mmCIF file of C-alpha atoms in Angstrom:
data_model
loop_
_atom_site.group_PDB
_atom_site.id
_atom_site.type_symbol
_atom_site.label_atom_id
_atom_site.label_comp_id
_atom_site.label_asym_id
_atom_site.label_seq_id
_atom_site.Cartn_x
_atom_site.Cartn_y
_atom_site.Cartn_z
ATOM 1 C CA MET A 1 0.072 0.038 -0.025
ATOM 2 C CA VAL A 2 1.448 3.196 -0.637
ATOM 3 C CA VAL A 3 -0.102 6.815 0.295
ATOM 4 C CA LEU A 4 0.817 9.272 -2.524
ATOM 5 C CA SER A 5 1.324 12.878 -1.554
ATOM 6 C CA ILE A 6 2.323 16.188 -3.571
ATOM 7 C CA GLU A 7 4.786 16.737 -0.948
ATOM 8 C CA LYS A 8 8.283 15.252 -0.964
ATOM 9 C CA PRO A 9 8.258 12.812 1.885
ATOM 10 C CA HIS A 10 10.992 13.537 4.581
ATOM 11 C CA SER A 11 11.286 10.067 6.688
ATOM 12 C CA ASN A 12 10.034 6.346 5.561
ATOM 13 C CA LEU A 13 7.956 5.557 8.683
ATOM 14 C CA THR A 14 7.219 2.058 7.520
ATOM 15 C CA TYR A 15 9.788 0.691 9.637
ATOM 16 C CA HIS A 16 8.177 1.807 12.580
ATOM 17 C CA ALA A 17 4.500 0.713 11.766
ATOM 18 C CA SER A 18 3.275 -1.629 14.008
ATOM 19 C CA TRP A 19 0.649 -4.220 12.464
ATOM 20 C CA ASN A 20 -2.738 -2.571 14.112
ATOM 21 C CA SER A 21 -1.825 0.390 12.850
ATOM 22 C CA VAL A 22 -1.298 -0.623 8.975
ATOM 23 C CA THR A 23 -4.585 -2.608 9.571
ATOM 24 C CA SER A 24 -6.739 0.140 10.588
ATOM 25 C CA LEU A 25 -5.495 2.013 7.705
ATOM 26 C CA SER A 26 -5.813 -0.655 5.293
ATOM 27 C CA ARG A 27 -9.803 -0.377 6.513
ATOM 28 C CA GLY A 28 -10.044 2.687 6.337
ATOM 29 C CA PHE A 29 -8.799 2.760 2.575
ATOM 30 C CA LYS A 30 -11.053 0.158 2.154
ATOM 31 C CA ASP A 31 -13.989 2.132 3.425
ATOM 32 C CA ALA A 32 -13.300 4.915 1.702
ATOM 33 C CA HIS A 33 -13.219 3.449 -1.541
ATOM 34 C CA THR A 34 -16.485 1.822 -1.695
ATOM 35 C CA ILE A 35 -18.044 5.188 -0.549
ATOM 36 C CA LEU A 36 -15.792 6.946 -3.385
ATOM 37 C CA SER A 37 -17.097 4.354 -5.810
ATOM 38 C CA SER A 38 -20.425 4.546 -4.896
ATOM 39 C CA GLY A 39 -21.095 8.407 -5.898
ATOM 40 C CA GLY A 40 -20.731 9.167 -2.341
ATOM 41 C CA SER A 41 -18.262 12.048 -0.951
ATOM 42 C CA TRP A 42 -15.365 12.631 1.480
ATOM 43 C CA LYS A 43 -18.198 14.309 4.032
ATOM 44 C CA ASN A 44 -19.402 10.915 3.863
ATOM 45 C CA ILE A 45 -16.210 9.517 4.762
ATOM 46 C CA CYS A 46 -15.385 11.546 7.204
ATOM 47 C CA GLY A 47 -18.763 11.400 8.807
ATOM 48 C CA GLU A 48 -20.502 14.321 10.919
ATOM 49 C CA ASN A 49 -19.106 13.231 14.402
ATOM 50 C CA PRO A 50 -16.074 10.873 13.124
ATOM 51 C CA LEU A 51 -15.472 10.239 17.324
ATOM 52 C CA GLU A 52 -19.021 9.541 17.735
ATOM 53 C CA GLU A 53 -18.498 7.042 15.027
ATOM 54 C CA PHE A 54 -15.544 5.404 16.581
ATOM 55 C CA ILE A 55 -17.376 4.791 19.325
ATOM 56 C CA ASP A 56 -20.079 3.291 17.802
ATOM 57 C CA GLY A 57 -18.278 1.029 15.590
ATOM 58 C CA HIS A 58 -17.149 -1.185 18.482
ATOM 59 C CA LYS A 59 -18.158 -3.180 21.322
ATOM 60 C CA ALA A 60 -14.781 -3.151 23.469
ATOM 61 C CA PHE A 61 -12.512 -1.021 24.015
ATOM 62 C CA ILE A 62 -9.014 -0.920 26.258
ATOM 63 C CA LYS A 63 -9.523 2.345 28.188
ATOM 64 C CA LEU A 64 -5.610 3.567 29.022
ATOM 65 C CA ASP A 65 -6.639 5.845 31.930
ATOM 66 C CA VAL A 66 -3.951 8.979 33.103
ATOM 67 C CA HIS A 67 -4.572 11.475 35.852
ATOM 68 C CA PHE A 68 -1.760 13.736 37.185
ATOM 69 C CA TRP A 69 -1.770 16.363 39.864
ATOM 70 C CA GLY A 70 1.756 17.047 40.945
ATOM 71 C CA GLY A 71 1.876 20.613 39.607
ATOM 72 C CA ASP A 72 4.540 20.895 37.864
ATOM 73 C CA CYS A 73 3.649 21.868 34.335
ATOM 74 C CA MET A 74 7.021 20.401 32.879
ATOM 75 C CA LYS A 75 6.862 16.782 35.082
ATOM 76 C CA GLY A 76 3.462 16.312 34.194
ATOM 77 C CA ARG A 77 4.433 16.612 30.194
ATOM 78 C CA ALA A 78 6.425 14.336 30.097
ATOM 79 C CA VAL A 79 4.586 11.857 31.758
ATOM 80 C CA ILE A 80 2.151 12.469 29.278
ATOM 81 C CA GLY A 81 4.812 12.392 26.244
ATOM 82 C CA TRP A 82 6.267 9.454 27.917
ATOM 83 C CA LEU A 83 3.356 7.902 28.136
ATOM 84 C CA GLU A 84 1.878 8.121 24.688
ATOM 85 C CA SER A 85 4.923 6.848 23.188
ATOM 86 C CA ARG A 86 4.508 3.681 24.879
ATOM 87 C CA VAL A 87 1.478 3.360 22.998
ATOM 88 C CA VAL A 88 3.365 1.610 19.711
ATOM 89 C CA SER A 89 4.842 -0.763 22.265
ATOM 90 C CA LEU A 90 1.655 -2.275 23.699
ATOM 91 C CA LEU A 91 0.252 -2.043 20.004
ATOM 92 C CA VAL A 92 3.010 -4.729 19.301
ATOM 93 C CA GLN A 93 2.683 -6.437 22.956
ATOM 94 C CA LEU A 94 -1.589 -6.924 21.616
ATOM 95 C CA ARG A 95 -0.343 -8.129 18.210
ATOM 96 C CA GLN A 96 2.124 -10.584 19.549
ATOM 97 C CA THR A 97 -0.353 -11.964 22.645
ATOM 98 C CA VAL A 98 -3.674 -11.695 20.690
ATOM 99 C CA PRO A 99 -3.009 -11.775 16.930
ATOM 100 C CA GLU A 100 -7.053 -12.832 16.485
ATOM 101 C CA VAL A 101 -7.839 -8.954 17.797
ATOM 102 C CA VAL A 102 -7.595 -5.494 15.400
ATOM 103 C CA ALA A 103 -6.305 -2.393 18.261
ATOM 104 C CA ARG A 104 -7.224 1.388 16.768
ATOM 105 C CA LEU A 105 -5.931 4.129 18.387
ATOM 106 C CA TRP A 106 -8.175 7.479 18.908
ATOM 107 C CA PRO A 107 -5.255 9.798 18.369
ATOM 108 C CA LYS A 108 -6.354 12.367 20.872
ATOM 109 C CA ARG A 109 -6.598 12.162 24.865
ATOM 110 C CA LEU A 110 -10.326 11.997 25.546
ATOM 111 C CA ALA A 111 -12.543 13.021 28.860
ATOM 112 C CA ASP A 112 -16.115 12.505 30.273
ATOM 113 C CA GLU A 113 -17.739 15.703 29.754
ATOM 114 C CA ALA A 114 -20.250 15.703 32.940
ATOM 115 C CA THR A 115 -16.752 15.654 35.116
ATOM 116 C CA SER A 116 -14.098 17.750 33.291
ATOM 117 C CA GLU A 117 -13.388 20.934 33.389
ATOM 118 C CA PRO A 118 -11.620 23.441 31.263
ATOM 119 C CA ASP A 119 -10.031 25.361 33.763
ATOM 120 C CA ALA A 120 -8.140 22.332 35.628
ATOM 121 C CA ARG A 121 -5.476 22.547 36.767
ATOM 122 C CA ASP A 122 -4.245 18.930 36.398
ATOM 123 C CA PRO A 123 -4.911 16.522 33.322
ATOM 124 C CA ASN A 124 -7.185 13.572 33.821
ATOM 125 C CA GLY A 125 -7.986 11.841 30.832
ATOM 126 C CA PHE A 126 -8.165 8.718 28.831
ATOM 127 C CA TYR A 127 -6.986 7.249 26.068
ATOM 128 C CA LEU A 128 -9.244 4.534 23.698
ATOM 129 C CA PHE A 129 -8.193 1.465 21.626
ATOM 130 C CA GLY A 130 -10.939 0.504 19.547
ATOM 131 C CA LEU A 131 -11.285 -3.683 19.341
ATOM 132 C CA SER A 132 -12.811 -5.747 16.461
ATOM 133 C CA SER A 133 -11.825 -8.841 15.271
ATOM 134 C CA SER A 134 -8.805 -9.365 12.799
ATOM 135 C CA LEU A 135 -10.541 -12.294 10.698
ATOM 136 C CA SER A 136 -12.503 -10.970 7.560
ATOM 137 C CA GLN A 137 -13.172 -12.996 4.396
ATOM 138 C CA SER A 138 -9.651 -12.581 2.624
ATOM 139 C CA HIS A 139 -8.241 -14.204 5.598
ATOM 140 C CA ALA A 140 -10.364 -17.041 6.494
ATOM 141 C CA LYS A 141 -8.643 -19.367 4.292
ATOM 142 C CA SER A 142 -4.707 -18.474 6.144
ATOM 143 C CA GLU A 143 -6.319 -18.441 9.823
ATOM 144 C CA SER A 144 -8.465 -21.725 8.835
ATOM 145 C CA LYS A 145 -4.968 -23.713 8.875
ATOM 146 C CA GLN A 146 -3.964 -21.977 12.193
ATOM 147 C CA THR A 147 -5.293 -23.703 15.578
ATOM 148 C CA SER A 148 -8.231 -21.160 16.634
ATOM 149 C CA ARG A 149 -8.706 -19.920 19.968
ATOM 150 C CA SER A 150 -11.865 -19.743 22.331
ATOM 151 C CA SER A 151 -13.041 -16.422 23.389
ATOM 152 C CA ALA A 152 -12.100 -17.178 27.222
ATOM 153 C CA ASP A 153 -8.504 -18.073 26.351
ATOM 154 C CA ILE A 154 -8.836 -14.726 24.183
ATOM 155 C CA TYR A 155 -10.089 -12.426 26.377
ATOM 156 C CA ALA A 156 -7.476 -14.304 29.283
ATOM 157 C CA ALA A 157 -4.521 -13.434 27.081
ATOM 158 C CA LEU A 158 -5.878 -9.943 26.120
ATOM 159 C CA VAL A 159 -5.922 -9.255 30.192
ATOM 160 C CA GLY A 160 -3.030 -10.579 30.644
ATOM 161 C CA CYS A 161 -1.539 -8.450 28.320
ATOM 162 C CA LEU A 162 -2.454 -5.079 29.454
ATOM 163 C CA ARG A 163 -1.786 -6.245 33.175
ATOM 164 C CA SER A 164 2.101 -6.758 32.343
ATOM 165 C CA PHE A 165 1.980 -3.444 30.049
ATOM 166 C CA GLU A 166 0.696 -1.440 33.017
ATOM 167 C CA HIS A 167 3.575 -3.185 35.565
ATOM 168 C CA ASP A 168 5.857 -2.496 33.064
ATOM 169 C CA LEU A 169 4.754 1.378 32.933
ATOM 170 C CA HIS A 170 4.570 1.395 36.670
ATOM 171 C CA SER A 171 8.328 0.471 37.338
ATOM 172 C CA ASN A 172 9.445 3.488 35.364
ATOM 173 C CA ALA A 173 10.877 5.142 38.414
ATOM 174 C CA ARG A 174 12.128 7.693 35.927
ATOM 175 C CA TYR A 175 8.410 9.182 34.835
ATOM 176 C CA TYR A 176 5.877 7.106 36.681
ATOM 177 C CA ASP A 177 5.285 7.990 40.452
ATOM 178 C CA SER A 178 2.441 6.723 42.477
ATOM 179 C CA SER A 179 2.292 9.984 44.771
ATOM 180 C CA ASP A 180 1.527 12.219 41.944
ATOM 181 C CA THR A 181 0.118 9.930 38.726
ATOM 182 C CA PHE A 182 -2.223 7.563 38.143
ATOM 183 C CA ILE A 183 -2.205 4.947 35.079
ATOM 184 C CA SER A 184 -4.363 2.362 34.730
ATOM 185 C CA LEU A 185 -5.100 -0.159 31.510
ATOM 186 C CA LEU A 186 -8.800 -1.663 31.773
ATOM 187 C CA HIS A 187 -10.712 -3.837 29.288
ATOM 188 C CA VAL A 188 -14.308 -2.444 28.273
ATOM 189 C CA LYS A 189 -17.394 -2.772 26.683
ATOM 190 C CA ARG A 190 -19.536 0.140 24.889
ATOM 191 C CA THR A 191 -22.447 0.477 27.242
ATOM 192 C CA GLN A 192 -19.098 1.049 30.441
ATOM 193 C CA LEU A 193 -17.533 4.351 28.729
ATOM 194 C CA PRO A 194 -19.208 7.550 29.977
ATOM 195 C CA LEU A 195 -22.615 8.687 28.271
ATOM 196 C CA LYS A 196 -20.643 11.695 26.485
ATOM 197 C CA VAL A 197 -16.833 11.429 25.653
ATOM 198 C CA VAL A 198 -15.381 14.639 24.328
ATOM 199 C CA VAL A 199 -12.013 15.618 23.710
ATOM 200 C CA ASP A 200 -10.033 16.471 26.936
ATOM 201 C CA PRO A 201 -10.591 20.216 27.320
ATOM 202 C CA PHE A 202 -6.882 20.670 29.596
ATOM 203 C CA VAL A 203 -5.154 23.384 28.633
ATOM 204 C CA TRP A 204 -1.195 23.656 30.471
ATOM 205 C CA SER A 205 -1.282 26.858 32.779
ATOM 206 C CA ASP A 206 1.856 27.645 31.125
ATOM 207 C CA HIS A 207 0.332 27.361 27.559
ATOM 208 C CA GLY A 208 3.071 24.251 26.934
ATOM 209 C CA VAL A 209 5.778 26.633 27.080
ATOM 210 C CA ASP A 210 9.108 25.043 28.716
ATOM 211 C CA ARG A 211 11.323 27.604 29.821
ATOM 212 C CA ALA A 212 14.793 26.928 29.286
ATOM 213 C CA GLU A 213 16.780 27.966 32.268
ATOM 214 C CA GLU A 214 19.700 29.704 30.586
ATOM 215 C CA GLU A 215 16.770 32.357 29.280
ATOM 216 C CA GLU A 216 16.042 33.239 32.814
ATOM 217 C CA ASP A 217 17.085 36.046 33.605
ATOM 218 C CA ASP A 218 18.874 36.580 37.327
ATOM 219 C CA GLU A 219 16.222 38.394 39.988
ATOM 220 C CA ASP A 220 16.761 41.904 40.076
ATOM 221 C CA GLU A 221 18.310 43.354 43.018
ATOM 222 C CA PRO A 222 18.769 46.624 44.121
ATOM 223 C CA PRO A 223 21.990 48.156 42.585
ATOM 224 C CA PHE A 224 24.950 48.607 45.536
ATOM 225 C CA ASP A 225 24.982 51.801 47.548
ATOM 226 C CA ALA A 226 28.038 52.356 49.396
ATOM 227 C CA ASP A 227 26.411 55.122 51.603
ATOM 228 C CA SER A 228 24.324 52.779 53.093
ATOM 229 C CA GLU A 229 26.849 50.176 53.813
ATOM 230 C CA SER A 230 29.266 52.555 55.677
ATOM 231 C CA GLN A 231 25.552 53.345 57.602
ATOM 232 C CA ILE A 232 25.517 49.598 58.469
ATOM 233 C CA ALA A 233 28.893 49.222 59.497
ATOM 234 C CA GLN A 234 29.250 52.604 61.411
ATOM 235 C CA GLN A 235 25.793 51.489 63.304
ATOM 236 C CA THR A 236 27.167 48.410 64.226
ATOM 237 C CA ASP A 237 30.709 49.746 65.835
ATOM 238 C CA ASP A 238 28.509 52.576 67.748
ATOM 239 C CA VAL A 239 26.312 49.276 69.390
ATOM 240 C CA ALA A 240 29.698 47.308 70.085
ATOM 241 C CA SER A 241 30.885 50.538 71.642
ATOM 242 C CA ALA A 242 27.910 50.876 74.087
ATOM 243 C CA ALA A 243 29.021 48.124 75.988
ATOM 244 C CA GLY A 244 25.824 46.133 76.072
ATOM 245 C CA SER A 245 23.870 48.940 75.306
ATOM 246 C CA TRP A 246 21.117 48.423 72.632
ATOM 247 C CA ASP A 247 19.183 51.188 72.484
ATOM 248 C CA GLY A 248 18.424 52.520 69.353
ATOM 249 C CA PHE A 249 19.671 49.526 67.247
ATOM 250 C CA GLN A 250 17.910 48.472 64.255
ATOM 251 C CA MET A 251 18.474 45.357 62.365
ATOM 252 C CA PRO A 252 19.403 45.951 58.678
ATOM 253 C CA SER A 253 16.807 44.744 56.236
ATOM 254 C CA SER A 254 17.443 41.499 54.641
ATOM 255 C CA ALA A 255 18.676 43.907 50.946
ATOM 256 C CA GLN A 256 20.741 45.607 53.140
ATOM 257 C CA ARG A 257 22.363 42.300 54.314
ATOM 258 C CA LYS A 258 22.276 41.235 50.711
ATOM 259 C CA ARG A 259 24.032 44.669 49.493
ATOM 260 C CA ALA A 260 26.832 43.983 52.644
ATOM 261 C CA ALA A 261 26.975 40.220 51.349
ATOM 262 C CA ALA A 262 27.996 41.028 47.779
ATOM 263 C CA ALA A 263 29.914 44.592 48.936
ATOM 264 C CA ALA A 264 32.139 42.120 50.652
ATOM 265 C CA LYS A 265 32.630 39.571 47.796
ATOM 266 C CA ALA A 266 33.445 42.703 45.072
ATOM 267 C CA LYS A 267 36.614 43.380 47.505
ATOM 268 C CA SER A 268 37.921 40.134 47.905
ATOM 269 C CA THR A 269 37.078 38.286 43.820
ATOM 270 C CA PRO A 270 36.793 41.357 41.509
ATOM 271 C CA HIS A 271 34.028 40.766 38.996
ATOM 272 C CA ILE A 272 34.386 40.648 35.777
ATOM 273 C CA PRO A 273 30.738 40.448 33.328
ATOM 274 C CA ALA A 274 30.786 38.346 30.487
ATOM 275 C CA ALA A 275 29.224 38.140 27.399
ATOM 276 C CA LYS A 276 26.162 36.415 27.421
ATOM 277 C CA LEU A 277 26.298 32.170 27.265
ATOM 278 C CA ARG A 278 25.709 30.797 24.179
ATOM 279 C CA THR A 279 22.812 27.965 24.913
ATOM 280 C CA SER A 280 23.090 24.218 25.262
ATOM 281 C CA THR A 281 21.345 23.522 22.126
ATOM 282 C CA ASP A 282 23.683 25.372 20.088
ATOM 283 C CA VAL A 283 26.479 23.632 21.112
ATOM 284 C CA TYR A 284 24.785 20.615 20.693
ATOM 285 C CA ASN A 285 24.162 21.488 17.270
ATOM 286 C CA ARG A 286 27.380 22.572 16.831
ATOM 287 C CA LEU A 287 29.254 19.250 18.098
ATOM 288 C CA MET A 288 26.425 16.281 16.196
ATOM 289 C CA TRP A 289 26.402 17.920 12.958
ATOM 290 C CA ASP A 290 29.390 20.383 12.323
ATOM 291 C CA SER A 291 32.519 18.229 11.170
ATOM 292 C CA THR A 292 34.640 20.702 10.287
ATOM 293 C CA GLY A 293 36.154 19.746 14.240
ATOM 294 C CA ASP A 294 39.340 17.579 15.376
ATOM 295 C CA VAL A 295 37.184 15.736 17.396
ATOM 296 C CA SER A 296 34.528 13.284 16.345
ATOM 297 C CA LYS A 297 30.745 13.314 17.648
ATOM 298 C CA ASP A 298 31.674 10.216 19.421
ATOM 299 C CA GLY A 299 34.263 12.289 21.382
ATOM 300 C CA TYR A 300 31.883 13.942 23.811
ATOM 301 C CA VAL A 301 29.191 13.648 26.687
ATOM 302 C CA ILE A 302 26.867 15.899 28.449
ATOM 303 C CA GLY A 303 26.260 16.268 31.890
ATOM 304 C CA TYR A 304 23.085 17.212 32.916
ATOM 305 C CA GLU A 305 21.143 17.553 36.222
ATOM 306 C CA ASP A 306 18.859 14.260 37.054
ATOM 307 C CA ARG A 307 16.420 14.614 39.639
ATOM 308 C CA PHE A 308 17.509 12.098 41.646
ATOM 309 C CA LYS A 309 20.907 11.428 41.468
ATOM 310 C CA GLY A 310 22.551 14.344 40.610
ATOM 311 C CA VAL A 311 24.689 15.152 37.197
ATOM 312 C CA LYS A 312 25.011 12.137 35.802
ATOM 313 C CA GLU A 313 26.641 11.903 32.319
ATOM 314 C CA MET A 314 25.474 10.459 28.709
ATOM 315 C CA PRO A 315 27.443 10.516 25.083
ATOM 316 C CA LEU A 316 26.466 13.104 23.268
ATOM 317 C CA THR A 317 25.379 10.759 20.482
ATOM 318 C CA SER A 318 22.652 8.981 22.861
ATOM 319 C CA TRP A 319 21.189 12.483 23.441
ATOM 320 C CA LYS A 320 17.175 12.693 22.270
ATOM 321 C CA ARG A 321 15.523 15.249 21.877
ATOM 322 C CA GLU A 322 12.078 14.655 20.836
ATOM 323 C CA VAL A 323 9.793 15.012 23.611
ATOM 324 C CA GLU A 324 7.607 11.830 23.159
ATOM 325 C CA ASP A 325 11.267 10.008 23.336
ATOM 326 C CA GLU A 326 11.159 7.524 26.385
ATOM 327 C CA SER A 327 14.419 9.095 27.059
ATOM 328 C CA PHE A 328 13.816 12.547 26.614
ATOM 329 C CA ILE A 329 15.840 14.942 28.986
ATOM 330 C CA PRO A 330 14.933 19.172 28.001
ATOM 331 C CA PHE A 331 18.420 21.131 27.920
ATOM 332 C CA HIS A 332 17.747 23.620 30.619
ATOM 333 C CA ARG A 333 19.362 20.479 32.644
ATOM 334 C CA VAL A 334 22.285 20.320 30.988
ATOM 335 C CA VAL A 335 25.288 21.440 32.802
ATOM 336 C CA TYR A 336 28.387 20.891 30.480
ATOM 337 C CA PHE A 337 29.683 19.560 27.611
ATOM 338 C CA LYS A 338 32.970 17.557 28.232
ATOM 339 C CA ARG A 339 35.426 16.292 26.048
ATOM 340 C CA LEU A 340 36.574 12.717 26.494
ATOM 341 C CA VAL A 341 39.907 13.317 25.135
ATOM 342 C CA ASP A 342 41.599 15.607 27.974
ATOM 343 C CA GLY A 343 38.168 15.443 30.591
ATOM 344 C CA VAL A 344 37.619 19.338 29.258
ATOM 345 C CA HIS A 345 34.353 20.990 30.338
ATOM 346 C CA ILE A 346 33.956 22.916 26.584
ATOM 347 C CA TRP A 347 30.570 24.253 27.647
ATOM 348 C CA ASP A 348 29.686 24.861 31.539
ATOM 349 C CA ARG A 349 26.566 26.639 32.611
ATOM 350 C CA LYS A 350 27.781 27.531 36.421
ATOM 351 C CA THR A 351 31.431 28.914 35.611
ATOM 352 C CA LYS A 352 30.027 30.775 32.134
ATOM 353 C CA VAL A 353 32.879 28.781 29.959
ATOM 354 C CA ASP A 354 32.111 28.316 26.154
ATOM 355 C CA MET A 355 35.033 26.805 24.153
ATOM 356 C CA VAL A 356 32.552 26.150 21.444
ATOM 357 C CA PHE A 357 31.531 29.511 20.044
ATOM 358 C CA GLY A 358 33.294 32.070 22.413
ATOM 359 C CA SER A 359 30.839 33.064 24.347
ATOM 360 C CA GLY A 360 30.981 33.925 28.133
ATOM 361 C CA VAL A 361 34.313 33.811 29.718
ATOM 362 C CA GLY A 362 35.238 31.182 27.441
ATOM 363 C CA ALA A 363 37.914 31.082 24.551
ATOM 364 C CA SER A 364 36.909 29.576 20.735
ATOM 365 C CA LEU A 365 38.508 26.399 19.885
#
């Protein structure tokens, strides 16, 4: 089966397609061909309410519930993205365990209209996989040669597959935390679904934008006032000379103490303003795709901040940029890029060193 388009394809996804996905596409194209051949239009193919027709077209479903109440938008998106990336694995396992069943995923997170709230703080929805038989007249002859299973055996195999997949999800300590996340897989009948299923209206409070740490400005502090610091020091000396008399003493404010500390640090360690540091994304792209350097991209590692284990390292070529990838780590958690041959940090967020572009306090390679 070939899908033709006027646009030049950027990648061939056939290798990554699951049997369930290809079967669902094939059935859809056959139904569309039948409708168009009989004089129907694309409106007849798409229908008035595709979601309602999807639900009415199946008697049984796999319902994948997900609820995150952690409050951290970035963590919540990571959980949702990770869960969606695991859908392909579930489809593959279903094909291996229950080949008698075709699972078709509705490609959006859904919710119960009676309980969903557009201004909800946390996502609480579900995904639906419509289940149907994989047997058809064209395959009847080939399927008859195989040993058929009873409905009870097929159901037991299906439930066992769901429990195994659910256990794998719960065992992923990186993304799943029972204290702020709920994930469950159930085999349900159409009559067990909510009366009105709608697309989940939930919207992240930060509108889905991750603000990179490197783009955040330091908190504005009042400018240093030498006269003010002198007054604080003089007031303290006056109290000390009063032999225990604290009359008239006024505790310096928090802002005054911060300015005093900054003044002391400035005297001991002169501050040299550095230019803005280039982002970790820029450095990654340069090391990955610019082959003009003396060291290949295999000669670098990325140091990043792990929420539970502190700073860890990963080979540059193993870094995953796609949010849907199970190993995705946002760039704002990158701490440094290190050259393996000599262990030098060629880019370091904390020390503002950049030996790749020459920004910050670094020098160009």
